[in-house]
Short mmCIF file of N, CA and C in Angstrom, two decimals:
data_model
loop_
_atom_site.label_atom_id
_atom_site.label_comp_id
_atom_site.label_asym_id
_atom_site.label_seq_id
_atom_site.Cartn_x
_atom_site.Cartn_y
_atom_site.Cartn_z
N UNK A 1 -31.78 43.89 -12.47
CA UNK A 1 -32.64 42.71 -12.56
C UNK A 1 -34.07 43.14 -12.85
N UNK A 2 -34.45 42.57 -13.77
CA UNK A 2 -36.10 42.99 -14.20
C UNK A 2 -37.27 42.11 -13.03
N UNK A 3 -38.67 42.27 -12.82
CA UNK A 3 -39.11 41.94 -12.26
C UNK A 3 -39.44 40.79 -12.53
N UNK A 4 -39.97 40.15 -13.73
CA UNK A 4 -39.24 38.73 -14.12
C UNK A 4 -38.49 37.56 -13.46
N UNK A 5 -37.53 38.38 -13.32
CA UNK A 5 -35.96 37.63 -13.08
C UNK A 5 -35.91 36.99 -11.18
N UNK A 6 -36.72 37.99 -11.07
CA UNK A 6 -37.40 37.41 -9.67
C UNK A 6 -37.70 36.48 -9.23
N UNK A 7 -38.77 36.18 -10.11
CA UNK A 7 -39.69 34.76 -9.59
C UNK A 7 -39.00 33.58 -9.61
N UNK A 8 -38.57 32.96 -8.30
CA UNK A 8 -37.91 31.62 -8.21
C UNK A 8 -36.87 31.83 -7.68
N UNK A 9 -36.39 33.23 -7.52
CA UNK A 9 -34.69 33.58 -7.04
C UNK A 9 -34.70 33.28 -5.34
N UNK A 10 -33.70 32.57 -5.00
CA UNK A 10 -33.58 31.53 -3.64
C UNK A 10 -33.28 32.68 -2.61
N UNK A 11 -33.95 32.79 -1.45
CA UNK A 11 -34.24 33.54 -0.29
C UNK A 11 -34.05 32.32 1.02
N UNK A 12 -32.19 32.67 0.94
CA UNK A 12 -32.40 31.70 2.67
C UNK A 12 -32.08 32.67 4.13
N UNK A 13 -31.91 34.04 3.91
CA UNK A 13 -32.54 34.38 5.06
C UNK A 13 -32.85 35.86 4.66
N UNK A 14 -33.50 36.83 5.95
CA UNK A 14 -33.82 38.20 5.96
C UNK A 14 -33.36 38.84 5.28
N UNK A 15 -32.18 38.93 5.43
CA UNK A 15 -31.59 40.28 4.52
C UNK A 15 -31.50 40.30 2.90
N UNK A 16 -31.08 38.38 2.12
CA UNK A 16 -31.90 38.38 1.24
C UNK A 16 -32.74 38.85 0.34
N UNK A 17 -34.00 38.31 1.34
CA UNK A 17 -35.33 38.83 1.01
C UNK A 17 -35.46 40.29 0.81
N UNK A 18 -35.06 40.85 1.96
CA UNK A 18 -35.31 42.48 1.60
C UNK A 18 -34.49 43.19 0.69
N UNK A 19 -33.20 42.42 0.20
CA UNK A 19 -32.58 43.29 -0.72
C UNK A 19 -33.62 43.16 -2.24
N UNK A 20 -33.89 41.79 -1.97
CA UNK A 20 -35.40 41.94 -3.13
C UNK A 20 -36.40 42.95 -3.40
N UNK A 21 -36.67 43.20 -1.88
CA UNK A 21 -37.71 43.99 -1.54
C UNK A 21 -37.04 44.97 -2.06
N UNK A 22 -36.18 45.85 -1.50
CA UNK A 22 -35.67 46.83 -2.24
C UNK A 22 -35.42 47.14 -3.42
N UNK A 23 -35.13 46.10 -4.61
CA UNK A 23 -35.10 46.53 -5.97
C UNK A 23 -36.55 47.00 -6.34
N UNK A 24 -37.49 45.99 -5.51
CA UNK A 24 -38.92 46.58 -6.34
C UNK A 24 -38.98 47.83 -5.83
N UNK A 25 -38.83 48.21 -4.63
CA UNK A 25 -39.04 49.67 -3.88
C UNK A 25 -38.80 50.99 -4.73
N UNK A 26 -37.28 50.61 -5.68
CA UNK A 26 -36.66 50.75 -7.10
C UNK A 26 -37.14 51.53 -7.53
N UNK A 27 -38.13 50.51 -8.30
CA UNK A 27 -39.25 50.26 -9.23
C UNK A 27 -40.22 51.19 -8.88
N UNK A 28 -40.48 51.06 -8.22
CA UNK A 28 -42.15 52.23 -7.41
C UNK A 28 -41.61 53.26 -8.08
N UNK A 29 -40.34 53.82 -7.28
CA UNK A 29 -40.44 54.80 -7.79
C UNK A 29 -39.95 55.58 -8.47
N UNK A 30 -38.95 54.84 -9.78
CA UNK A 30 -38.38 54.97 -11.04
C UNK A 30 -39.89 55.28 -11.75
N UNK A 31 -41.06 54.63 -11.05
CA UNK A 31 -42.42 55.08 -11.71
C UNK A 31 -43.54 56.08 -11.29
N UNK A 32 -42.73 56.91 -10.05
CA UNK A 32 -43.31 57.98 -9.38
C UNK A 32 -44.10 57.19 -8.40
N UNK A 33 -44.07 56.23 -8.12
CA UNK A 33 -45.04 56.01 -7.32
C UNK A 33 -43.78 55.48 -5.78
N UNK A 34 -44.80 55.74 -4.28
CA UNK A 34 -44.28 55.89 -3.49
C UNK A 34 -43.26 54.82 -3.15
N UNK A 35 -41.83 54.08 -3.23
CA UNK A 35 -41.36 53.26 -3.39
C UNK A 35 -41.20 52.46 -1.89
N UNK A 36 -42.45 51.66 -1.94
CA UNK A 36 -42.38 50.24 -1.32
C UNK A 36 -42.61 49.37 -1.93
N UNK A 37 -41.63 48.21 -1.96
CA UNK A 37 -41.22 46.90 -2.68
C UNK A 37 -41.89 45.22 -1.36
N UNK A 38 -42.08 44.64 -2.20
CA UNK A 38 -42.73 43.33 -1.40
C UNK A 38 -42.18 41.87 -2.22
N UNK A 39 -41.87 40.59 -1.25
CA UNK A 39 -41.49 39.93 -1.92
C UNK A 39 -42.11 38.64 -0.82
N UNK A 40 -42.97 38.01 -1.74
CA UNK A 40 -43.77 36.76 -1.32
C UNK A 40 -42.80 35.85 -1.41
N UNK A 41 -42.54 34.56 0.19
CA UNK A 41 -41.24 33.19 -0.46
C UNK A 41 -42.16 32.24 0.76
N UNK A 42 -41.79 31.13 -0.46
CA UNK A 42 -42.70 29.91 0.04
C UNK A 42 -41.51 29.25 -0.11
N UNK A 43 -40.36 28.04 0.45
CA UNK A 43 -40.06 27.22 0.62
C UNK A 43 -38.57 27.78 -0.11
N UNK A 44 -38.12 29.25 0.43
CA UNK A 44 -36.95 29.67 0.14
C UNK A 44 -37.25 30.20 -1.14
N UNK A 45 -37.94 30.42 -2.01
CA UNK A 45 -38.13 31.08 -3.31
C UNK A 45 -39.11 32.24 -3.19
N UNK A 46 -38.95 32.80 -3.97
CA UNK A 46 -39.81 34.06 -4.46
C UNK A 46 -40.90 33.62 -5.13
N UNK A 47 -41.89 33.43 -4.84
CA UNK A 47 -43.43 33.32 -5.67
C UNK A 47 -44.14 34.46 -5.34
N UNK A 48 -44.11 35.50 -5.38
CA UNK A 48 -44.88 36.77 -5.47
C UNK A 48 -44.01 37.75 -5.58
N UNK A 49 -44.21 39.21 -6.25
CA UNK A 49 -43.90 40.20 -6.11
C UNK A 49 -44.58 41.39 -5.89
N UNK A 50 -43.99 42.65 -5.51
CA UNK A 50 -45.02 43.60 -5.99
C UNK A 50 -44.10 44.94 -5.75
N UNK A 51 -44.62 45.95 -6.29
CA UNK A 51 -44.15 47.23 -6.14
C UNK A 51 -45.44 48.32 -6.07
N UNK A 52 -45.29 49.04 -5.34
CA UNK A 52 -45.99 49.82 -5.06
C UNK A 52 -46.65 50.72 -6.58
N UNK A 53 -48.47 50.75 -6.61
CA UNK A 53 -48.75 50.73 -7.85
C UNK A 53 -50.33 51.67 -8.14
N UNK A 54 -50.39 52.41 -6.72
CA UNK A 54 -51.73 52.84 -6.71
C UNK A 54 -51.84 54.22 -8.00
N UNK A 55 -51.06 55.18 -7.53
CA UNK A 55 -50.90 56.04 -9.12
C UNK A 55 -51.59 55.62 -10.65
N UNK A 56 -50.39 54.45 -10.84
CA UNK A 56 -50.05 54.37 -11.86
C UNK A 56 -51.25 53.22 -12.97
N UNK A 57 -52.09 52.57 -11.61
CA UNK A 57 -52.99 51.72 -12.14
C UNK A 57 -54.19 52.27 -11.29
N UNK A 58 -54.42 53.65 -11.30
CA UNK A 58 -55.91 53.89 -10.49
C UNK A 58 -56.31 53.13 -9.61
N UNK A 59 -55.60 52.52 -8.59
CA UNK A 59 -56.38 51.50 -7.27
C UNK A 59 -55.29 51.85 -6.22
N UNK A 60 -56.63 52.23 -5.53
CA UNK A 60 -55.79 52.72 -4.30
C UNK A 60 -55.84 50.96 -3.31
N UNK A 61 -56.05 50.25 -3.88
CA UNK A 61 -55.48 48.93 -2.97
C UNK A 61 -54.02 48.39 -3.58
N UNK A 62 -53.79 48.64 -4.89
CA UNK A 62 -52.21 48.32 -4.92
C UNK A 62 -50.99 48.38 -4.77
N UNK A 63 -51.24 48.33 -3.00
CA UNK A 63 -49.98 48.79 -1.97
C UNK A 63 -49.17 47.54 -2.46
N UNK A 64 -47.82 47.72 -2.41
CA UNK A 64 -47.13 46.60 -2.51
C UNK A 64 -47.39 44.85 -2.34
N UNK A 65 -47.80 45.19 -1.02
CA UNK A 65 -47.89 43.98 -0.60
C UNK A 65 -49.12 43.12 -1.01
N UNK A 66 -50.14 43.90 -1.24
CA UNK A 66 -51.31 42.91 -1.95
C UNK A 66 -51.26 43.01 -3.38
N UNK A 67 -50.15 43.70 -3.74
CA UNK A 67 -49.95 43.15 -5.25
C UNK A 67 -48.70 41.87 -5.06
N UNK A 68 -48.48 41.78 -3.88
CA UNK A 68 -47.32 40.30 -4.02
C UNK A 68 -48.45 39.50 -3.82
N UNK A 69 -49.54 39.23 -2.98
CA UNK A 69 -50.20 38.36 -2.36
C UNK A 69 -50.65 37.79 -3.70
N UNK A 70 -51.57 39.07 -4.30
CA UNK A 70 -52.39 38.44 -5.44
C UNK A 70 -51.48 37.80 -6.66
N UNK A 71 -50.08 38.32 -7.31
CA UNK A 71 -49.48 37.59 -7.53
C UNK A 71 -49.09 36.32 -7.29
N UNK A 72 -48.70 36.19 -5.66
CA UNK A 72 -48.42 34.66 -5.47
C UNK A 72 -49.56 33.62 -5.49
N UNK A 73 -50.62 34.37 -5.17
CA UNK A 73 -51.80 33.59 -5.30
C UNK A 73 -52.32 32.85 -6.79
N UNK A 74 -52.37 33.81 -7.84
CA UNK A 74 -52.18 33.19 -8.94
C UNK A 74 -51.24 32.56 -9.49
N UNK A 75 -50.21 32.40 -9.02
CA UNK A 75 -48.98 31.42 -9.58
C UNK A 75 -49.22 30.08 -8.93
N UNK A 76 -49.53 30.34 -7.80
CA UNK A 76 -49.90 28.85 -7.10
C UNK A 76 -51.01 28.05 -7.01
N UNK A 77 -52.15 29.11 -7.66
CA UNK A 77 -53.57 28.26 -7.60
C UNK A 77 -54.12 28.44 -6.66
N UNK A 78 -53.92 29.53 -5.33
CA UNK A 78 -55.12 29.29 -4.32
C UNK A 78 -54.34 30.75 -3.35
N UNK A 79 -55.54 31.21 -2.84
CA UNK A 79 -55.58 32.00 -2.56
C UNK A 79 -55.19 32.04 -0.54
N UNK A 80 -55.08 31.03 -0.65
CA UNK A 80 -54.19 30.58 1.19
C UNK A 80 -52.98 30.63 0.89
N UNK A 81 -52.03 31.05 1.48
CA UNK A 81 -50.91 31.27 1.30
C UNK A 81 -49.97 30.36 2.51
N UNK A 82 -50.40 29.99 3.20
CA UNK A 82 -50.06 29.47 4.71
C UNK A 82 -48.29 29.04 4.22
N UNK A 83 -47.56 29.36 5.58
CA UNK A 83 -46.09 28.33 5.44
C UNK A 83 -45.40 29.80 4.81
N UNK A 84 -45.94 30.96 4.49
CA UNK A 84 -45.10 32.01 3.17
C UNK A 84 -44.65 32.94 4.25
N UNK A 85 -43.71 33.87 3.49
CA UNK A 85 -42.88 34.78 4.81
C UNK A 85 -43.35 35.61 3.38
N UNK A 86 -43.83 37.19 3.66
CA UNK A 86 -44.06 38.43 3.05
C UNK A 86 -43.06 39.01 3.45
N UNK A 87 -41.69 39.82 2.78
CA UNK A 87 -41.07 40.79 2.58
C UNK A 87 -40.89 42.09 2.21
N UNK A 88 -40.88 43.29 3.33
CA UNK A 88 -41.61 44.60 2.60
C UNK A 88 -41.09 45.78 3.24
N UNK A 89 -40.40 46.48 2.40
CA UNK A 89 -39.77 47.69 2.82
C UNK A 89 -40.12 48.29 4.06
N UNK A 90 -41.60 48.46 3.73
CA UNK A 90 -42.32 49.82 5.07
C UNK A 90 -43.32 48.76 5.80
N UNK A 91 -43.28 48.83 7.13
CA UNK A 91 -43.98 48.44 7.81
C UNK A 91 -45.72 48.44 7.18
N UNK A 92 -46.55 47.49 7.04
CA UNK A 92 -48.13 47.53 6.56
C UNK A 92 -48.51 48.41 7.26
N UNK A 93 -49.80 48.81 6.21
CA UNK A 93 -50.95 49.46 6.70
C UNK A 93 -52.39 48.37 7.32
N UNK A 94 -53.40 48.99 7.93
CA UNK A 94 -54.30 47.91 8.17
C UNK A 94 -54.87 47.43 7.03
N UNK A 95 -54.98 48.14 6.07
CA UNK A 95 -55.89 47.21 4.54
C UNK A 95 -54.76 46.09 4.35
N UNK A 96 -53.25 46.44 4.72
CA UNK A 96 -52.51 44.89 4.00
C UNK A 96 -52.62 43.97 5.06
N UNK A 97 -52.56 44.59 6.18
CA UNK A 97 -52.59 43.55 7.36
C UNK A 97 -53.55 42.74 7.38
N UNK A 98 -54.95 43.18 7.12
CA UNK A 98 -55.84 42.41 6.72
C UNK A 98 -55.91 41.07 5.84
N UNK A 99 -55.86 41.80 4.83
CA UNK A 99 -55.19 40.98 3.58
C UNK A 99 -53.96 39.89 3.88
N UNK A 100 -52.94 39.97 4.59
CA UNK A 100 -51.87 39.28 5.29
C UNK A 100 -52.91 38.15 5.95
N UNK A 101 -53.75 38.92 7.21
CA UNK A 101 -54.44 38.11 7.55
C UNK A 101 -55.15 37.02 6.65
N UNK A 102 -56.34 37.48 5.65
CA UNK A 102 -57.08 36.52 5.00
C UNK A 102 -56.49 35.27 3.59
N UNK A 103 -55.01 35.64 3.51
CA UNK A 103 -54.32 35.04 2.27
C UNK A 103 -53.45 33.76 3.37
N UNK A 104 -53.47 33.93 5.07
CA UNK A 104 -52.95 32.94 5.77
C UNK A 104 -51.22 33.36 5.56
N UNK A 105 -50.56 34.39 5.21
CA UNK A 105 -49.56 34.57 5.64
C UNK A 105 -48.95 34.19 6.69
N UNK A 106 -47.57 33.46 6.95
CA UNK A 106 -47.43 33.34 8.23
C UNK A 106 -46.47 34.13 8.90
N UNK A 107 -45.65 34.98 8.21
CA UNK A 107 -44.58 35.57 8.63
C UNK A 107 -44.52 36.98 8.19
N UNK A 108 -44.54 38.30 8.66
CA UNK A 108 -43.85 39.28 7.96
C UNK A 108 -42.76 40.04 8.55
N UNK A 109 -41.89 40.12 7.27
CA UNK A 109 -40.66 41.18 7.80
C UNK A 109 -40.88 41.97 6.90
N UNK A 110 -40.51 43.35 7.71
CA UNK A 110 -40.42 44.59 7.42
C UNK A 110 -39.52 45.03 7.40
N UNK A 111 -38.88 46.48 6.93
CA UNK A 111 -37.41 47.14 7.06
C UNK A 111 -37.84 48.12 8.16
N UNK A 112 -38.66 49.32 7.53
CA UNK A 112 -38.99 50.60 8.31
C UNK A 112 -40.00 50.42 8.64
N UNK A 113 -40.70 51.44 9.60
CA UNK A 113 -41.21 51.66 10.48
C UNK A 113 -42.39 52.95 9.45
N UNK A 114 -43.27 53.00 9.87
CA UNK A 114 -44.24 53.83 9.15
C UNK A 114 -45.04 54.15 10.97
N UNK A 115 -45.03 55.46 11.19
CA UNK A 115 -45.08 56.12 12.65
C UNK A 115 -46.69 56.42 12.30
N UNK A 116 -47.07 56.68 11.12
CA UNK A 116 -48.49 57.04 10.95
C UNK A 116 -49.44 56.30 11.12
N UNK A 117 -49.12 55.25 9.77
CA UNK A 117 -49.74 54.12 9.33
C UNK A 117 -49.55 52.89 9.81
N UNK A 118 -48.56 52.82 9.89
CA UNK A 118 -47.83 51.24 10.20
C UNK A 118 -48.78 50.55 11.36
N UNK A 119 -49.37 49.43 11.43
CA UNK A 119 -50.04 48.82 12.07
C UNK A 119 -49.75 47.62 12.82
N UNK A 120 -48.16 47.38 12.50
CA UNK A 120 -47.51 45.80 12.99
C UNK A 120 -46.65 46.57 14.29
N UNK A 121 -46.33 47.15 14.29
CA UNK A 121 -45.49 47.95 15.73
C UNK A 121 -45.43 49.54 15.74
N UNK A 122 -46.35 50.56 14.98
CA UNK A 122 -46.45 51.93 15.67
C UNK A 122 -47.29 52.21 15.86
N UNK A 123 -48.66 52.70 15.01
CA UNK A 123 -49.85 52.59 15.28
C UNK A 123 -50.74 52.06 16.15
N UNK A 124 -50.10 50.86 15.62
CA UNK A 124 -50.72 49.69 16.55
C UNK A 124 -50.41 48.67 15.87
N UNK A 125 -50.73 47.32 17.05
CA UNK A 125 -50.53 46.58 16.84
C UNK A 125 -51.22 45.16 16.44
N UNK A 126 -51.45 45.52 15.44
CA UNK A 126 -52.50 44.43 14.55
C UNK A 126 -52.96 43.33 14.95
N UNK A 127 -51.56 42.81 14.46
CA UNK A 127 -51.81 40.61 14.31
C UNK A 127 -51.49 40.64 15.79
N UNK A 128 -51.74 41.37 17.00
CA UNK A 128 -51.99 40.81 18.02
C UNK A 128 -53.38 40.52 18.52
N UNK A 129 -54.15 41.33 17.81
CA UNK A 129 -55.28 41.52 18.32
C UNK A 129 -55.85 40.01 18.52
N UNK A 130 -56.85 39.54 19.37
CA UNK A 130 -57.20 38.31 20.09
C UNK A 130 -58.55 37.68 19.14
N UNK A 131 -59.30 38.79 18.52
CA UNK A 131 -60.19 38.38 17.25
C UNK A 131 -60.08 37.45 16.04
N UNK A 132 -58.57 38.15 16.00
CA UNK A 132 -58.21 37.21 14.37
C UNK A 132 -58.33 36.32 14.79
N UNK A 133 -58.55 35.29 13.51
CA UNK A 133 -58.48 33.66 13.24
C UNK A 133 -57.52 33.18 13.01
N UNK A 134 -56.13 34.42 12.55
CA UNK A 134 -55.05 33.51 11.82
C UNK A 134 -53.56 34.58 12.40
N UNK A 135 -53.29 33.52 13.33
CA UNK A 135 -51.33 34.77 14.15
C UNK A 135 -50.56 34.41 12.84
N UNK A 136 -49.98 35.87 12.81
CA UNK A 136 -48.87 36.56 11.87
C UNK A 136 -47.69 36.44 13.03
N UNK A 137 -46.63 35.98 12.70
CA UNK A 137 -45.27 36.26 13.09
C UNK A 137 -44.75 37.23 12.30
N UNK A 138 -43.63 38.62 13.32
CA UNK A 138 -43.79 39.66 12.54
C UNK A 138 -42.04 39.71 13.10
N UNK A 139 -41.26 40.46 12.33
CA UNK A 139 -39.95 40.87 12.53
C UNK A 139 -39.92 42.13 11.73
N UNK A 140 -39.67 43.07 13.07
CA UNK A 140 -39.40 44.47 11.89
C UNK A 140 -37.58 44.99 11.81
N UNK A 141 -37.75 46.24 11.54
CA UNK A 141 -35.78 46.06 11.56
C UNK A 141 -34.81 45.59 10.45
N UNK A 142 -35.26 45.25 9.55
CA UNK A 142 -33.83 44.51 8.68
C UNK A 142 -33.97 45.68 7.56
N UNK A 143 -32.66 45.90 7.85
CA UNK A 143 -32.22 46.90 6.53
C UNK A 143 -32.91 48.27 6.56
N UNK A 144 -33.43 48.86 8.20
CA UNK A 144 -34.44 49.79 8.26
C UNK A 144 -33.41 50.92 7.57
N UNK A 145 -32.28 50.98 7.87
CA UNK A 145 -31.78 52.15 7.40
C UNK A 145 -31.90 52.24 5.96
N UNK A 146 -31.80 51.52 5.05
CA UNK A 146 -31.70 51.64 3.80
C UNK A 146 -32.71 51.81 3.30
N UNK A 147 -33.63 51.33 3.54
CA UNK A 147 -35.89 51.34 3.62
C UNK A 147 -36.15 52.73 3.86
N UNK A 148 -35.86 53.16 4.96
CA UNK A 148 -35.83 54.39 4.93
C UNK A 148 -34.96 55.89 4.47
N UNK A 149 -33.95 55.38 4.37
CA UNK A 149 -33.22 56.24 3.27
C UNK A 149 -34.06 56.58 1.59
N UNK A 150 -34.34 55.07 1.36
CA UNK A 150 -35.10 55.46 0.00
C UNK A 150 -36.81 56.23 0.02
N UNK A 151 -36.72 55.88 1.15
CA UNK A 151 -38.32 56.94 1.23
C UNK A 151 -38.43 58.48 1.46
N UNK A 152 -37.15 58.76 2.83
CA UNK A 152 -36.83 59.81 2.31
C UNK A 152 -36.18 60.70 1.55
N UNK A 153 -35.33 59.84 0.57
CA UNK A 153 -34.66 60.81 -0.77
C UNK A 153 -36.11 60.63 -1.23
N UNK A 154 -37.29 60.08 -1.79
CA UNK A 154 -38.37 60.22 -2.22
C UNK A 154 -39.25 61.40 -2.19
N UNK A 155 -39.35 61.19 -1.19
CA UNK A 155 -40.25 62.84 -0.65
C UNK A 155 -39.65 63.68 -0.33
N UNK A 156 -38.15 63.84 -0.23
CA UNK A 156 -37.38 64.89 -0.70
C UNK A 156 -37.34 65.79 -1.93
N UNK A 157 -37.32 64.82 -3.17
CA UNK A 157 -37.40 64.53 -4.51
C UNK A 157 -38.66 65.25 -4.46
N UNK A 158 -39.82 64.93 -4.72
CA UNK A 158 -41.13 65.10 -4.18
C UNK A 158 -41.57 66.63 -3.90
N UNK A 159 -40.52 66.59 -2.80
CA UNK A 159 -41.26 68.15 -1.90
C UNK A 159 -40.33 69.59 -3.02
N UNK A 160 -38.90 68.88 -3.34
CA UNK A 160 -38.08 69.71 -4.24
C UNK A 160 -38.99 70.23 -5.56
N UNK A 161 -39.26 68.87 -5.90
CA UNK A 161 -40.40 69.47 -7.28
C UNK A 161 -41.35 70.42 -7.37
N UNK A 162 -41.91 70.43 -6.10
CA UNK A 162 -43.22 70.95 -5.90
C UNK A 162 -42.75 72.76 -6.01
N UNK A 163 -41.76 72.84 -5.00
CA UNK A 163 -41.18 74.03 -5.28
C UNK A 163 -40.98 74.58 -6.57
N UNK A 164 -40.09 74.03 -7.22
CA UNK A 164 -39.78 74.42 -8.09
C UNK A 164 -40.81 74.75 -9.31
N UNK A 165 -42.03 73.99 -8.88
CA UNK A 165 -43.18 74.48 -10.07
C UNK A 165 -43.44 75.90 -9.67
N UNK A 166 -43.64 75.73 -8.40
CA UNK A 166 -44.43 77.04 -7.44
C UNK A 166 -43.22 77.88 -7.70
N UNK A 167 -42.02 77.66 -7.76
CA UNK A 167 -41.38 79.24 -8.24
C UNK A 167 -41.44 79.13 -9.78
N UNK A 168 -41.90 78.28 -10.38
CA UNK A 168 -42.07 78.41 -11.98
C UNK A 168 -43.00 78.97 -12.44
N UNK A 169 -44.15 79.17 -11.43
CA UNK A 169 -45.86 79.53 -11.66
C UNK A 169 -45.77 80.81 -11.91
N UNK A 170 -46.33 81.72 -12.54
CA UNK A 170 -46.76 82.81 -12.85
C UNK A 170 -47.17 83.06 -11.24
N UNK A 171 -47.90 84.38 -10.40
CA UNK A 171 -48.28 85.14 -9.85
C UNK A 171 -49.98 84.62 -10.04
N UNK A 172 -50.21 84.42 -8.81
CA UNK A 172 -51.78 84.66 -9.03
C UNK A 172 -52.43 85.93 -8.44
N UNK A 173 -53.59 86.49 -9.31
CA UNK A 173 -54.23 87.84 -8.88
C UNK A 173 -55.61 87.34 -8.03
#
């Protein structure tokens, strides 16, 4: 399915959504880039997408998920998103959580868990904090095994290459 073929495809529950998420995840990184997939749904449909895109378009803000936001945002005319469930391989970082925050997201599910970064349940815990203006409902867990399977054949992939240059390299003096 092309990324196209997406927009409008009917999401009536979790697992769904994330098998969406997962084709873009795909995508990331059929394009070298780190494969997390995101899928914006307003009223059971897909109105946003995104795939992970910082590489490949010089911006280190085009983590998945704020390339679904800003997508769905321009398809719909406004930049509130309220009533939308975000779909996304790897648990957010705080720049998306943010962003989650200011676009009025109301829901996110996640697959995996990100122990570093992740800001919705490892790191910490974000959209609890008592400051924000706007509660995120969050569900992590769906399909973690498969979310994370594709991240680590990734940086498997990844760490294999690296080798193999370094035994390809000439000797340095």
């Amino acid at each position: 399915m092309t990324i196209d073929a997406l927009y409008g495809c009917e999401v009536l529950d979790d697992d769904a959504g994330m098998a969406y998420a997962l084709q873009l995840a795909e995508i990331a990184a059929a394009n070298g880039e780190v494969p997390v997939g995101a899928v914006l749904v307003s009223d059971n449909r897909i109105i946003g997408v995104g795939a992970n895109a910082p590489i490949s378009t010089l911006d280190p803000t085009a983590h998945a998920e704020i390339v679904a936001i800003r997508d769905a945002a321009k398809r719909i005319g406004n930049y509130r998103l309220s009533g939308t469930t975000l779909y996304v391989t790897v648990e957010p970082c705080s720049m998306c959580s943010g962003a989650i925050v200011h676009s009025r997201v109301a829901r996110v599910v996640y697959g995996t868990t990100e122990p570093k970064a992740g800001v919705v349940d490892s790191a910490e815990r974000f959209f609890e904090k008592p400051w924000l203006n706007w509660k995120v409902d969050t569900h992590g867990g769906v399909q973690a095994e498969t979310c994370s399977a594709i991240m680590t054949a990734f940086f498997a992939e990844r760490r294999a290459g690296k080798k193999r240059l370094k035994k390809a390299s000439p000797p340095q003096d």
